[in-house]
mmCIF file of C-alpha atoms (C1' of nucleotides) in Angstrom:
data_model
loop_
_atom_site.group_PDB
_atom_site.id
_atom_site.type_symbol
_atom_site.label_atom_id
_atom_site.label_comp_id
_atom_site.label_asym_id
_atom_site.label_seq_id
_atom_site.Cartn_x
_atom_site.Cartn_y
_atom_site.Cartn_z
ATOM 1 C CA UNK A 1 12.477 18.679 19.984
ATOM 2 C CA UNK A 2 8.410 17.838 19.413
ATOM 3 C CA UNK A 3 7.470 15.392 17.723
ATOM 4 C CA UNK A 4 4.680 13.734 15.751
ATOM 5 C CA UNK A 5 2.840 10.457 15.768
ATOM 6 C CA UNK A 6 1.022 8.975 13.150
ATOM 7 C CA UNK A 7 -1.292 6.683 13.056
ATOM 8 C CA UNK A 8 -3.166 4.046 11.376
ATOM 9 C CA UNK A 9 -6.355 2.028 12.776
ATOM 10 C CA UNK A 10 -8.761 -0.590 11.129
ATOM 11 C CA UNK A 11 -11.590 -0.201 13.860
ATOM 12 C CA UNK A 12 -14.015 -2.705 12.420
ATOM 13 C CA UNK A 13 -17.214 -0.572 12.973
ATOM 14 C CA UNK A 14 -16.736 2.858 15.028
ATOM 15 C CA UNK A 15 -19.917 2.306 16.593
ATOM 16 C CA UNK A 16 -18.773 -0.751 18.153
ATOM 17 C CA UNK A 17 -15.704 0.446 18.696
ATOM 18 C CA UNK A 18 -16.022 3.750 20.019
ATOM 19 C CA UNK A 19 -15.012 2.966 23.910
ATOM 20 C CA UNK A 20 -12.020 1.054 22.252
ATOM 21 C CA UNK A 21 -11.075 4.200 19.891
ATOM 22 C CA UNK A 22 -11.372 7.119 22.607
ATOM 23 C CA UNK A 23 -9.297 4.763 25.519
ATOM 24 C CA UNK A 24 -6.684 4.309 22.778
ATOM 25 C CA UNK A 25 -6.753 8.260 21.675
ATOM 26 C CA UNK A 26 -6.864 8.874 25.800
ATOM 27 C CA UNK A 27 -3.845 6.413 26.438
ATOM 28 C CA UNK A 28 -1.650 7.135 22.915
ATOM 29 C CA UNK A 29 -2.749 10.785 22.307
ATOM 30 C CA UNK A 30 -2.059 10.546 18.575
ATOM 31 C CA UNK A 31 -1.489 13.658 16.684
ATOM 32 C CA UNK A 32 -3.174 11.982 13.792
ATOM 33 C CA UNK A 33 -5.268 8.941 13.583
ATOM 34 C CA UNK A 34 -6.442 7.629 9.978
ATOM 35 C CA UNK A 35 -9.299 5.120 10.760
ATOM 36 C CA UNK A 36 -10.588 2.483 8.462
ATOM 37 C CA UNK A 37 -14.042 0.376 8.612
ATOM 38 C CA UNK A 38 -15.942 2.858 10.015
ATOM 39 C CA UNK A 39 -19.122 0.548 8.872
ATOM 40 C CA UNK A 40 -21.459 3.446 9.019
ATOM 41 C CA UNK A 41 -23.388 6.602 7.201
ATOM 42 C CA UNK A 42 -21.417 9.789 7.416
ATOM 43 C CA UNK A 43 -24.298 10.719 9.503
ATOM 44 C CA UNK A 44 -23.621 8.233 12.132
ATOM 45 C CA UNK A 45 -19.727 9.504 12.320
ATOM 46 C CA UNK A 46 -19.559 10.275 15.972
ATOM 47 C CA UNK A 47 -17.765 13.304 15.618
ATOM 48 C CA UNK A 48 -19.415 14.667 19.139
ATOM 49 C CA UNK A 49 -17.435 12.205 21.412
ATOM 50 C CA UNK A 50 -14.220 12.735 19.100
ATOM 51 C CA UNK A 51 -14.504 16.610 19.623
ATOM 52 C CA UNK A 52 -14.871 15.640 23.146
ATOM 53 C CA UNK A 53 -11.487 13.604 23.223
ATOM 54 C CA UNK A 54 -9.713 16.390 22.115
ATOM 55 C CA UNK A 55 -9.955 16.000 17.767
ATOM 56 C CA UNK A 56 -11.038 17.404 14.996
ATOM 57 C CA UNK A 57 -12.144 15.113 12.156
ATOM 58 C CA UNK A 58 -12.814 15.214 8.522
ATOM 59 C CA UNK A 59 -14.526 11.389 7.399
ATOM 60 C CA UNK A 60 -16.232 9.688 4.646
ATOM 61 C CA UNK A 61 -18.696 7.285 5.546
ATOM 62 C CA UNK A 62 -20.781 4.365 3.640
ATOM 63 C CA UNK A 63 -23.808 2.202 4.663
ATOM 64 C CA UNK A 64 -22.865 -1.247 6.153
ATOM 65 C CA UNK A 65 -19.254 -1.411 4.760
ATOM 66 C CA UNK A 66 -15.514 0.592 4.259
ATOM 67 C CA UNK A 67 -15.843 4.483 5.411
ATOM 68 C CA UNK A 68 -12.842 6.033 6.191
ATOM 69 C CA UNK A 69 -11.511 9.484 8.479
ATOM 70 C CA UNK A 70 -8.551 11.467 9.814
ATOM 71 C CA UNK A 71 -8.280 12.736 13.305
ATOM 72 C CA UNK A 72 -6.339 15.577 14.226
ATOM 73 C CA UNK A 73 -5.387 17.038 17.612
ATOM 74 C CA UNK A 74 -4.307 20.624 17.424
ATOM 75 C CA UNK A 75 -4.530 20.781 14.171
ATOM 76 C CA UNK A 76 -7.353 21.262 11.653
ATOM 77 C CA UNK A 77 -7.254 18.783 8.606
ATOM 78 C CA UNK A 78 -8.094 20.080 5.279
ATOM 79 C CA UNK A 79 -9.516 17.869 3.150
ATOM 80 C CA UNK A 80 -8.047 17.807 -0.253
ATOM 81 C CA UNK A 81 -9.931 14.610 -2.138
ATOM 82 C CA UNK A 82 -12.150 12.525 -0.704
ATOM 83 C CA UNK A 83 -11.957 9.480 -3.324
ATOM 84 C CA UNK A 84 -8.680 7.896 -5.101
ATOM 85 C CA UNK A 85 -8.686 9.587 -8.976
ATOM 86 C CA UNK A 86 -9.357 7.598 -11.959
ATOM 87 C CA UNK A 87 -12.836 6.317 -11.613
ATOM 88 C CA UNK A 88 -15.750 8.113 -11.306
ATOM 89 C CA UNK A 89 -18.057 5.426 -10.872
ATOM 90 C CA UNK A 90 -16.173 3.747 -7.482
ATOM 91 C CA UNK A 91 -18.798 3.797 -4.917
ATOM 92 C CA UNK A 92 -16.975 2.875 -2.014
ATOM 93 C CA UNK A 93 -15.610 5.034 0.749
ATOM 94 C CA UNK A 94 -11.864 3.978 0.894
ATOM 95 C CA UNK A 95 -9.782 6.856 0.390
ATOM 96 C CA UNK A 96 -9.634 10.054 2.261
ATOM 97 C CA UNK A 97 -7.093 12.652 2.075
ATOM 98 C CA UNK A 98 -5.976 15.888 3.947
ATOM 99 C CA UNK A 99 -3.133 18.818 4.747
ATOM 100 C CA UNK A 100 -2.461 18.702 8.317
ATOM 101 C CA UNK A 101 0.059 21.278 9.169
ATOM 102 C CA UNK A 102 2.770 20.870 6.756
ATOM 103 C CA UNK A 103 2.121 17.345 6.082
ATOM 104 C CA UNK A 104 -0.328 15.213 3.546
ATOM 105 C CA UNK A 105 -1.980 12.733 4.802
ATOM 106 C CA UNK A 106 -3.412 9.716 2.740
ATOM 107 C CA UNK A 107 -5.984 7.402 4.650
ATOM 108 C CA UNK A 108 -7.159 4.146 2.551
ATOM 109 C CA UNK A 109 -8.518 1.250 2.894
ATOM 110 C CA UNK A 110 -7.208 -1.177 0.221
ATOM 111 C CA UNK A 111 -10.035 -3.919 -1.052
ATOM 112 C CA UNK A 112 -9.546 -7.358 0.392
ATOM 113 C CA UNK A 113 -9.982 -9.105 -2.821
ATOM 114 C CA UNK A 114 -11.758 -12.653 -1.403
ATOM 115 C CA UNK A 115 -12.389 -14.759 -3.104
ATOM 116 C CA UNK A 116 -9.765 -15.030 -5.420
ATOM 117 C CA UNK A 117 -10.375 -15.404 -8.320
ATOM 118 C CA UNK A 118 -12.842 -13.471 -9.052
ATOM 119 C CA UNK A 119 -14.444 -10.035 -9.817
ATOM 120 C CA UNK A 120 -13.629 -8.687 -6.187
ATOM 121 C CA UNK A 121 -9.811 -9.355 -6.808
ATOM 122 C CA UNK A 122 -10.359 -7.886 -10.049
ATOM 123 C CA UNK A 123 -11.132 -4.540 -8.245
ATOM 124 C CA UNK A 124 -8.630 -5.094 -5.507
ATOM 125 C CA UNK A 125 -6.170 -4.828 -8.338
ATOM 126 C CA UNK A 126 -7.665 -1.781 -10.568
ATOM 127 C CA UNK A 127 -7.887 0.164 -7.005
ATOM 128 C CA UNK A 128 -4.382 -0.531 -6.686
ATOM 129 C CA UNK A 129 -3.485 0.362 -10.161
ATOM 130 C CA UNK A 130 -4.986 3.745 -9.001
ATOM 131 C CA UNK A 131 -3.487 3.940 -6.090
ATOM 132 C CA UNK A 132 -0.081 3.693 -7.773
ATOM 133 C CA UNK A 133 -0.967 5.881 -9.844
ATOM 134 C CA UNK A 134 -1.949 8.604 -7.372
ATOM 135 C CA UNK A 135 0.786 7.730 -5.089
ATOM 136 C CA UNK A 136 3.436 8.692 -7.726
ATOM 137 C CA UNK A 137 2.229 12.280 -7.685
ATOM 138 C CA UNK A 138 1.965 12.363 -4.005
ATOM 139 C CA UNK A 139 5.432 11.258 -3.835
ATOM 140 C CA UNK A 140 6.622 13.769 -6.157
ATOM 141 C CA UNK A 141 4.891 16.337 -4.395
ATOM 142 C CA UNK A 142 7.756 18.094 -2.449
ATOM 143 C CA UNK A 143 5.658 18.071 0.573
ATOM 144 C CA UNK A 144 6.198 15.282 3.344
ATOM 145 C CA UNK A 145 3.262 12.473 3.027
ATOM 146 C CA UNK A 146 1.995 9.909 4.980
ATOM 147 C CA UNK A 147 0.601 6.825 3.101
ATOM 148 C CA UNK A 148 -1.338 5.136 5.481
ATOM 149 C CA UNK A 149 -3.924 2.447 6.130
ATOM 150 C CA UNK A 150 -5.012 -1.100 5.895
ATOM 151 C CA UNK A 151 -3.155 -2.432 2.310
ATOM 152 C CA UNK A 152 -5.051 -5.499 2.717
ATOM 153 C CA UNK A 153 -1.312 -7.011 1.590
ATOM 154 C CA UNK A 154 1.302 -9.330 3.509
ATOM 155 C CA UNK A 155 4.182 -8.253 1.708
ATOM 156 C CA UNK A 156 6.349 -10.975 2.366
ATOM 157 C CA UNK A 157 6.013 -14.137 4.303
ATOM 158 C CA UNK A 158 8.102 -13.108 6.752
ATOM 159 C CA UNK A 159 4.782 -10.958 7.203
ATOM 160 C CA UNK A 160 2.657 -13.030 8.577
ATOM 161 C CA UNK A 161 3.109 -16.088 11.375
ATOM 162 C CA UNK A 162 2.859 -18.738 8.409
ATOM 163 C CA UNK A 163 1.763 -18.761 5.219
ATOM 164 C CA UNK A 164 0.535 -22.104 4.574
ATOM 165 C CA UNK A 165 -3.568 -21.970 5.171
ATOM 166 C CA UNK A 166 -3.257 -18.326 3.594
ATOM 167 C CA UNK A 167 -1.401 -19.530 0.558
ATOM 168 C CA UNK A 168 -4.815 -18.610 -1.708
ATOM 169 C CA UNK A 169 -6.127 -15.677 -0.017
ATOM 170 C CA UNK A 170 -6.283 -12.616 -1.696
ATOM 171 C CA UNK A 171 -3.642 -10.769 0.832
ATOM 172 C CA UNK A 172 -0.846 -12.963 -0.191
ATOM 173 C CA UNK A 173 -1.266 -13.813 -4.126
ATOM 174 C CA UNK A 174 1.995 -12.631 -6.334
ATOM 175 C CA UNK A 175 -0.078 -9.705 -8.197
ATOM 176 C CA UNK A 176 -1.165 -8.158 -5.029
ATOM 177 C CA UNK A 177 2.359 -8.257 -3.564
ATOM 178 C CA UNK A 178 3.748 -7.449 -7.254
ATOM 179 C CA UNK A 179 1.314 -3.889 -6.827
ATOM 180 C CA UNK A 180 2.881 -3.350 -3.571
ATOM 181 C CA UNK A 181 6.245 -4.007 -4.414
ATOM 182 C CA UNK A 182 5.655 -1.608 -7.390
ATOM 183 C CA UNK A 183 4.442 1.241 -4.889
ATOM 184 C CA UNK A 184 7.432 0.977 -2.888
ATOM 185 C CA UNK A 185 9.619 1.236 -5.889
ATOM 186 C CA UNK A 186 8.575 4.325 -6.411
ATOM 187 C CA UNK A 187 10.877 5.448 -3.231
ATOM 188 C CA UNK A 188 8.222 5.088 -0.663
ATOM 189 C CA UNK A 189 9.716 3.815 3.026
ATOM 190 C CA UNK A 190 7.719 1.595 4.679
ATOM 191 C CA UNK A 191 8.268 2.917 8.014
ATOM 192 C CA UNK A 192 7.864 -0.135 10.584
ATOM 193 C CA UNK A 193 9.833 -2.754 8.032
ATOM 194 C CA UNK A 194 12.628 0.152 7.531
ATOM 195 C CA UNK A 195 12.985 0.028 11.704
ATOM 196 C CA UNK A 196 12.546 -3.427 12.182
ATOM 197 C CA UNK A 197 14.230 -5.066 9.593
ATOM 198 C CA UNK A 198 14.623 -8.524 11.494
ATOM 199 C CA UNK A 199 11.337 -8.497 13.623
ATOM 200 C CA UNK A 200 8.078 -10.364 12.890
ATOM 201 C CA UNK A 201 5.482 -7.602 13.275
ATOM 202 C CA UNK A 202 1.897 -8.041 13.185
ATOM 203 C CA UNK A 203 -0.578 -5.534 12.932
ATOM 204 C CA UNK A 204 -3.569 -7.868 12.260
ATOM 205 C CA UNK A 205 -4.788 -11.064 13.854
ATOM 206 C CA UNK A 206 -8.069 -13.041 12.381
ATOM 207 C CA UNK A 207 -11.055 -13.358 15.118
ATOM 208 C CA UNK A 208 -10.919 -17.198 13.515
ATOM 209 C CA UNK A 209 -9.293 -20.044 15.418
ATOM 210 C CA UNK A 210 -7.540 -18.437 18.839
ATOM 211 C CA UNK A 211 -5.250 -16.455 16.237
ATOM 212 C CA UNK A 212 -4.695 -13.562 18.822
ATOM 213 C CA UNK A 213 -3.945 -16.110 21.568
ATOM 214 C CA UNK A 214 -1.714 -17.900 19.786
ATOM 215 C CA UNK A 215 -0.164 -15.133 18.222
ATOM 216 C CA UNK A 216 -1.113 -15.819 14.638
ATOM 217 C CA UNK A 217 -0.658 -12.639 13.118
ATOM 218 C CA UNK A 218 -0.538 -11.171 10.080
ATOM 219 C CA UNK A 219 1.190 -7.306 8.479
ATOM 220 C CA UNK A 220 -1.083 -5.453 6.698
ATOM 221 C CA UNK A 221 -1.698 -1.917 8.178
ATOM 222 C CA UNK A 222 1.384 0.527 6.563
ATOM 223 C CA UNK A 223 2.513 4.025 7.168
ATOM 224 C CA UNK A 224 4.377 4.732 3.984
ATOM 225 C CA UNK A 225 6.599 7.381 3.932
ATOM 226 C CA UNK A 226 8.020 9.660 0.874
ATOM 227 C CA UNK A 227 11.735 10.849 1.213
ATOM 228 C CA UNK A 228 10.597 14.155 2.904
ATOM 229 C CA UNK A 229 8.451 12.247 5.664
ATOM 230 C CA UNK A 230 11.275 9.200 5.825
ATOM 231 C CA UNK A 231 13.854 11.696 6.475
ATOM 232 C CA UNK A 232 11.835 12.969 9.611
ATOM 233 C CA UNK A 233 10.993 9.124 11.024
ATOM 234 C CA UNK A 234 11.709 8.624 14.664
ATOM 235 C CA UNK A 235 10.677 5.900 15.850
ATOM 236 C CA UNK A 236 7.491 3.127 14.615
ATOM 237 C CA UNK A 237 5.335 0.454 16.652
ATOM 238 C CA UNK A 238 1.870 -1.148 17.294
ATOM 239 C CA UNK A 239 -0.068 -0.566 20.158
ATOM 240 C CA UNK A 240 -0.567 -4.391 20.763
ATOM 241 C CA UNK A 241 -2.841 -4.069 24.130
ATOM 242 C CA UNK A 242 -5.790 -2.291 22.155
ATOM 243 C CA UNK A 243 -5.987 -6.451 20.299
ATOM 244 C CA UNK A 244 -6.075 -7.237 24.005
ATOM 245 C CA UNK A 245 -9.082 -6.051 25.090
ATOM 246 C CA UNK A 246 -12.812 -7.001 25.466
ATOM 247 C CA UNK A 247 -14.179 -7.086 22.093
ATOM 248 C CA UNK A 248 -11.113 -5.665 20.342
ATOM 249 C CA UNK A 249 -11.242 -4.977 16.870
ATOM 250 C CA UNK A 250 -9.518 -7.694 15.032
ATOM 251 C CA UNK A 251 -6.465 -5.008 13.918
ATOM 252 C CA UNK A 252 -3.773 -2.803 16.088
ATOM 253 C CA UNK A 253 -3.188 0.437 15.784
ATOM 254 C CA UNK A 254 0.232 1.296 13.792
ATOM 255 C CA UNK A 255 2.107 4.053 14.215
ATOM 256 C CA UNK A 256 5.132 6.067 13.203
ATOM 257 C CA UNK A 257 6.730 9.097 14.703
ATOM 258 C CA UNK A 258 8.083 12.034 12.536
ATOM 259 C CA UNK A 259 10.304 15.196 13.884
ATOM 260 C CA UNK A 260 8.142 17.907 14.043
ATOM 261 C CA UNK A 261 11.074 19.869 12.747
ATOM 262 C CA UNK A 262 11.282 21.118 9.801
ATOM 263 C CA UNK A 263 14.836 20.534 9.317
ATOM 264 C CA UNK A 264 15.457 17.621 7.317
ATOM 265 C CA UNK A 265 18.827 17.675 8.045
ATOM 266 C CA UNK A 266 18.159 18.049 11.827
ATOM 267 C CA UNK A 267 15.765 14.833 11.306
ATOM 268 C CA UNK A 268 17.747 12.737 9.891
ATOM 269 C CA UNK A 269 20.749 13.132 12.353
ATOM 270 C CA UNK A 270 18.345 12.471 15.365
ATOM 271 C CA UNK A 271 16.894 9.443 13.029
ATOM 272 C CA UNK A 272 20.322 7.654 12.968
ATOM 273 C CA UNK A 273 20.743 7.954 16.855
ATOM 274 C CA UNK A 274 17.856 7.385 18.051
ATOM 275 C CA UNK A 275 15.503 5.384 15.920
ATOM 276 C CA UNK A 276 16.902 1.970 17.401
ATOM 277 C CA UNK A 277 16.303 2.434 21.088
ATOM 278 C CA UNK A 278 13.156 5.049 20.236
ATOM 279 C CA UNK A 279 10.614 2.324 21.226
ATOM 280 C CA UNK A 280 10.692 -1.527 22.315
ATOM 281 C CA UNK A 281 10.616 -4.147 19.104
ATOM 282 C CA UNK A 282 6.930 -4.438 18.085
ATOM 283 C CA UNK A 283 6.836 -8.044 18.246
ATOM 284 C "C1'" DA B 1 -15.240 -26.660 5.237
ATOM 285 C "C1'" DT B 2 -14.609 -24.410 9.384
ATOM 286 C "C1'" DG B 3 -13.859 -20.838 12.748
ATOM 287 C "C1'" DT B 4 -15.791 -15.090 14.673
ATOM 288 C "C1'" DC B 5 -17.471 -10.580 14.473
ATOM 289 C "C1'" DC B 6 -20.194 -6.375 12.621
ATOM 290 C "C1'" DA B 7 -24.166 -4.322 10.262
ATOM 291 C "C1'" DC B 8 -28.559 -4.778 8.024
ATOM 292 C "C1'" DT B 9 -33.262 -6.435 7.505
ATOM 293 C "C1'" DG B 10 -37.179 -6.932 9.924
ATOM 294 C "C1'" DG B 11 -39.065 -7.651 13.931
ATOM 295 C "C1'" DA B 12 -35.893 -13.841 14.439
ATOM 296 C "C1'" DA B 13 -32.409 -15.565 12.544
ATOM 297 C "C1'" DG B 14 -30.180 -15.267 8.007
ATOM 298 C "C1'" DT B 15 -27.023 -12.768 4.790
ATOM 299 C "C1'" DG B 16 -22.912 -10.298 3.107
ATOM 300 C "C1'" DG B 17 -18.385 -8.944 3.952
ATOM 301 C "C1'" DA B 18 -14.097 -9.506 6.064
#
DNA sequence: ATGTCCACTGGAAGTGGA
């Protein structure tokens, strides 16, 4: 009858954000948070005041820029990579992986890509090449996984509140959606589009030009789910007041819920009744 | 082009990244 919720939260600096992160883990009580811009050194993870909310953490951090973790509340994560295969020589901290109970648990943080062209779309791309790549293992796996993170891709524009003054940013351009599209095809569910067919959900809204206010959003944080994980979903939302605070982080928190249940079959019943009425539309 | 925010350097305001 338990269940489990999932997470997924760009904080934009977890120094900055730290009241922001332990009222949300307070208010939400996630089983499992993946974060994403920690902008700061491993060192400067501040793992006392998450032991203090209740987690355990494993993170990979970077100077200035990306850094990446996975929170856990009664449960211990155990890290199992702590970089996306296929190149040695990537630098940045934008991948981090763990077993959490029965579960994987894939935390990235996709490159933006600005400008476009360019040689920082260039390694948007090859990181999502890898990422494919990876994610077609982890999908065969026979283990449920969570895919989850900021994609740094509006799917569709039906993702985001209009396209037109986004038309050459590196989030919307054919290829990126075309690597996307290819990682779904591979039988991934992503989890808040598979609830919501018909709503206009935003997980992301620019700090530029009263976006938030006006509700100027865009998609870009998903919780992808492989058939063992889909077959568990519950329920899916984003925790829009944590975009309403002071000095918010420019992204929401996303979220899924999976039967804790082992029973696929179990899960999937409860899924059909339920996962309509589970939680008010995320709009 | 612009808008805003975070982190870093250097010790103020400018830069890079998003």
């Amino acid at each position: 009858m338990t269940s489990l919720k999932i997470a997924t939260f760009n904080v934009n600096g977890i120094r900055a954000r730290l009241p922001h992160l332990l009222r949300w883990l307070e208010r939400e009580q996630p089983d499992i948070a993946c974060l994403q811009e920690l902008k700061a050194v491993s060192e400067g993870f501040p793992i006392l005041d998450i032991r203090a909310a209740g987690y355990d953490a494993i993170w990979h951090g970077q100077r200035s820029w990306n850094g990446v973790a996975i929170l856990t509340k009664g449960a211990t994560p155990v890290e199992i990579r702590r970089a996306l295969p296929g190149d040695p020589d990537d630098d940045h901290s934008r991948y981090v992986e763990a077993e959490v109970g029965d579960l994987i648990v894939g935390c990235l943080y996709l490159p933006n890509g600005n400008p476009q062209p360019g040689p920082k779309f260039d390694y948007k791309l090859r990181w999502f090449e890898r990422l494919i790549a990876h994610g077609a293992e982890l999908y065969a796996s026979g283990r449920p996984v969570v895919l989850a993170g900021d994609y740094n891709v509006v799917p569709t524009d039906f993702d985001i509140y209009n396209p037109r003054s986004w038309l050459k940013d590196a989030l919307l351009q054919p290829e990126s959606r075309e690597c996307y599209r290819r990682l779904l095809a591979q039988g991934w569910t992503d989890a808040l589009r598979k609830l919501y067919p018909e709503e206009r959900i935003y997980t992301f809204w620019d700090y530029f030009r009263q976006s938030w206010q006006r509700n100027a959003g865009l998609r870009i944080d998903h919780l992808l789910l492989n058939a063992e994980a889909a077959a568990r979903l519950l329920a899916a939302g984003v925790d829009r007041w944590v975009r309403d605070q002071e000095k918010p982080s420019d992204h929401a928190p996303t979220w899924v819920t999976l039967d804790a249940e082992t029973s696929a079959k179990t899960a999937r019943k409860r899924a059909g009744t339920q996962a309509r009425t589970a939680a008010p539309a995320p709009t």
